[in-house]
């Protein structure tokens, strides 16, 4: 279920990018074609300012001047052409042109999409626009999309377009094209253990790499030992050592292919510690062996000092995962946590926990003892 939700999120993000690309298609400098509908605005001329559809001759019919040919022009050039034409009847006309609707054509989208069958797209639209119209489910394989055109089959890896590696794969569609979106080829699962966001069996598709798997399970834990990550493979007697930093950077030598049945193990750093300071009975450094909650960590330090430790304001200071030189501080009201009103955070390797110290009010006797050394000032 967890992996399904993660894949669904990835699909949702990709769908947003596809929809955004489809929206931007009308304002990216595309040329006008027969059937396009445009909005023309002429300052001070209400009769001329209205929507127009480009007719079969590639023109729009403008009152008092007749047909103006616009096909093959983008919006800016079309505005310039109309300005030139209107100069015959107006003085210094100010003209604007905007796309309203592309001329339509029919293509088919089949496979792992939400709406299979005939899809209306604009003339000049590309594969991305067709997929945005059809949608797709969380098992769609965007890296192996095919476009069938007459007797020709065009193989496309649209992931290269979505991540910006190759914009040319988003080809222009022609009327009658069929877009085929295959199902992700799941070939088995791997086991992921240790200090990671999610552990357990992870379904994988063919040619998945170490970095692909790490992208599915989330970030490694703060106390993970990145120098000792291994992959255990049944066909090999010794575990494969992973260069984590190089693999995550995309180094093909380090980012090895993961096979069904592999076990990825991310160990905890040996000698993990946390520190408790402030209003506790036994401040100091303590070993972190297993998962430990905040209240347990404070308990290991003898608990809050009576009338001194303020459990309403406990600070957790932790080095940033992105930049160890940066310290992130979280304030927790442990009384609310213990009452069940707030979730309890866990303790990570290297955490410094500070229990704020009360500043108790002085009693009358304590106040007298405090000011007696200064009594000579009042003589």
Coordinates of C-alpha atoms in Angstrom, one line a residue, residues 25-229:
X25 CA 1.1 25.3 -25.5
X26 CA -1.2 28.2 -26.5
X27 CA 1.3 30.8 -25.5
X28 CA 4.6 29.3 -26.6
X29 CA 4.8 31.0 -30.0
X30 CA 2.9 28.3 -31.9
X31 CA 1.8 29.3 -35.4
X32 CA -1.9 29.7 -36.3
X33 CA -3.6 27.1 -38.5
X34 CA -7.0 26.8 -40.1
X35 CA -9.7 26.3 -37.5
X36 CA -7.9 28.2 -34.7
X37 CA -10.0 30.6 -32.7
X38 CA -8.3 33.9 -31.6
X39 CA -9.3 37.0 -29.7
X40 CA -8.5 40.3 -31.4
X41 CA -8.6 43.5 -29.4
X42 CA -8.3 46.9 -31.1
X43 CA -8.2 49.8 -28.6
X44 CA -11.3 52.0 -28.8
X45 CA -12.9 49.8 -31.4
X46 CA -15.6 47.5 -29.8
X47 CA -17.0 46.3 -33.2
X48 CA -13.6 45.0 -34.2
X49 CA -12.6 43.6 -30.8
X50 CA -14.1 40.0 -30.7
X51 CA -13.3 36.4 -31.3
X52 CA -12.5 35.2 -34.8
X53 CA -12.1 31.7 -36.3
X54 CA -9.5 31.2 -39.1
X55 CA -11.4 30.0 -42.2
X56 CA -10.5 27.5 -44.8
X57 CA -8.5 30.1 -46.7
X58 CA -6.3 30.8 -43.6
X59 CA -7.9 34.2 -43.1
X60 CA -10.2 36.1 -40.7
X61 CA -12.9 38.4 -42.0
X62 CA -12.6 41.9 -40.5
X63 CA -15.3 44.5 -40.9
X64 CA -14.5 47.3 -43.4
X65 CA -11.2 45.8 -44.6
X66 CA -12.2 42.2 -45.6
X67 CA -10.0 39.0 -45.3
X68 CA -6.6 39.1 -43.5
X69 CA -4.4 36.0 -43.9
X70 CA -3.0 34.8 -40.6
X71 CA -2.1 31.1 -40.9
X72 CA 1.6 30.4 -40.3
X73 CA 1.9 33.4 -38.0
X74 CA 2.3 33.4 -34.2
X75 CA 0.2 35.7 -32.1
X76 CA 2.7 38.6 -32.2
X77 CA 3.1 38.4 -36.0
X78 CA -0.7 38.1 -36.4
X79 CA -1.1 41.3 -34.4
X80 CA 1.4 43.1 -36.7
X81 CA -0.4 41.9 -39.8
X82 CA -3.7 43.2 -38.5
X83 CA -2.1 46.5 -37.5
X84 CA -0.9 46.9 -41.1
X85 CA -4.3 46.1 -42.5
X86 CA -6.2 48.4 -40.1
X87 CA -3.9 51.3 -41.0
X88 CA -6.1 51.8 -44.0
X89 CA -9.0 52.8 -41.9
X90 CA -7.6 53.8 -38.5
X91 CA -4.9 56.1 -37.2
X92 CA -2.1 54.3 -35.3
X93 CA -4.3 51.2 -34.3
X94 CA -3.2 49.3 -31.2
X95 CA -3.9 45.6 -31.9
X96 CA -3.6 42.5 -29.7
X97 CA -4.1 38.9 -30.6
X98 CA -4.5 35.9 -28.2
X99 CA -5.1 32.2 -28.8
X100 CA -8.5 31.1 -27.5
X101 CA -8.8 27.6 -28.9
X102 CA -6.8 25.5 -31.1
X103 CA -8.3 23.9 -34.2
X104 CA -9.2 20.3 -33.2
X105 CA -8.0 17.0 -34.6
X106 CA -8.6 13.4 -33.5
X107 CA -6.0 11.0 -32.1
X108 CA -6.3 7.8 -30.2
X109 CA -4.7 7.1 -26.8
X110 CA -4.7 3.5 -25.5
X111 CA -3.0 1.4 -22.8
X112 CA -2.4 2.5 -19.2
X113 CA -4.4 5.7 -19.3
X114 CA -7.5 6.9 -17.5
X115 CA -9.6 7.7 -20.6
X116 CA -8.8 5.3 -23.5
X117 CA -10.0 6.0 -27.0
X118 CA -10.6 9.1 -29.1
X119 CA -9.1 12.3 -27.8
X120 CA -9.6 15.8 -29.2
X121 CA -6.3 17.8 -29.3
X122 CA -5.3 20.9 -31.1
X123 CA -3.7 20.9 -34.5
X124 CA 0.0 21.2 -33.8
X125 CA -0.3 19.7 -30.3
X126 CA 2.3 17.2 -29.1
X127 CA 2.3 13.9 -27.3
X128 CA 2.3 15.6 -23.9
X129 CA -1.0 17.4 -24.7
X130 CA -2.6 14.1 -25.7
X131 CA -1.6 12.4 -22.4
X132 CA -2.8 15.4 -20.4
X133 CA -6.2 14.9 -22.1
X134 CA -6.3 11.2 -21.4
X135 CA -4.6 11.1 -18.0
X136 CA -2.8 7.9 -17.0
X137 CA -2.7 5.6 -14.0
X138 CA 0.1 4.8 -11.6
X139 CA 1.3 1.8 -13.7
X140 CA 1.9 3.8 -16.9
X141 CA 5.4 3.4 -18.3
X142 CA 6.3 6.8 -19.8
X143 CA 9.7 5.6 -20.8
X144 CA 8.3 3.3 -23.5
X145 CA 5.5 5.3 -25.2
X146 CA 4.9 4.5 -28.8
X147 CA 3.2 6.6 -31.5
X148 CA 1.7 4.6 -34.4
X149 CA 1.5 6.6 -37.6
X150 CA 0.3 4.8 -40.7
X151 CA 2.9 2.0 -41.1
X152 CA 5.4 3.7 -38.8
X153 CA 6.0 3.2 -35.1
X154 CA 7.8 6.0 -33.2
X155 CA 9.4 4.9 -29.8
X156 CA 9.5 7.7 -27.2
X157 CA 11.0 8.0 -23.7
X158 CA 8.9 10.8 -22.3
X159 CA 10.7 10.8 -19.0
X160 CA 13.6 12.5 -20.9
X161 CA 11.1 15.3 -21.7
X162 CA 9.7 15.6 -18.2
X163 CA 13.1 15.9 -16.6
X164 CA 14.5 18.2 -19.3
X165 CA 17.1 15.9 -20.8
X166 CA 15.6 15.8 -24.3
X167 CA 12.8 18.1 -25.3
X168 CA 12.7 16.7 -28.9
X169 CA 11.0 13.5 -27.8
X170 CA 7.7 15.4 -27.3
X171 CA 6.9 15.1 -31.0
X172 CA 4.1 16.9 -32.8
X173 CA 1.0 14.7 -33.5
X174 CA -0.9 14.2 -36.7
X175 CA -4.6 13.5 -37.2
X176 CA -5.2 9.8 -36.8
X177 CA -2.1 9.0 -34.7
X178 CA -2.4 6.4 -32.0
X179 CA -0.5 6.9 -28.7
X180 CA 0.3 3.6 -26.9
X181 CA 1.2 3.8 -23.2
X182 CA 2.4 0.4 -21.9
X183 CA 2.2 -0.9 -18.4
X184 CA 5.2 -0.7 -16.1
X185 CA 7.1 -4.0 -16.4
X186 CA 7.2 -5.3 -12.8
X187 CA 9.7 -8.2 -12.5
X188 CA 9.7 -8.9 -8.8
X189 CA 10.7 -7.3 -5.5
X190 CA 13.7 -6.5 -3.4
X191 CA 14.0 -6.4 0.4
X192 CA 15.2 -3.1 1.9
X193 CA 16.4 -3.1 5.6
X194 CA 18.0 -0.8 8.0
X195 CA 18.0 3.0 8.5
X196 CA 15.7 4.1 5.7
X197 CA 12.4 5.8 5.5
X198 CA 10.5 2.6 4.5
X199 CA 11.6 -0.9 5.0
X200 CA 10.3 -4.2 3.7
X201 CA 9.7 -5.7 0.2
X202 CA 9.7 -3.2 -2.7
X203 CA 8.3 -4.1 -6.1
X204 CA 10.7 -3.2 -8.9
X205 CA 10.5 -2.9 -12.7
X206 CA 13.0 -4.2 -15.2
X207 CA 16.4 -2.4 -15.2
X208 CA 15.8 -0.6 -11.8
X209 CA 18.9 0.8 -10.3
X210 CA 20.0 1.5 -6.7
X211 CA 19.0 5.2 -7.1
X212 CA 15.6 4.2 -8.4
X213 CA 14.9 2.1 -5.3
X214 CA 16.1 4.9 -2.9
X215 CA 13.7 7.2 -4.7
X216 CA 10.8 4.9 -3.8
X217 CA 11.7 4.4 -0.1
X218 CA 12.4 8.0 0.9
X219 CA 15.5 9.4 2.6
X220 CA 18.0 7.5 4.6
X221 CA 17.9 8.1 8.4
X222 CA 20.2 10.6 10.1
X223 CA 22.1 7.8 11.9
X224 CA 22.6 5.7 8.7
X225 CA 26.1 4.7 7.9
X226 CA 26.4 5.8 4.2
X227 CA 29.8 4.2 3.9
X228 CA 28.7 0.7 4.6
X229 CA 25.5 0.2 2.5

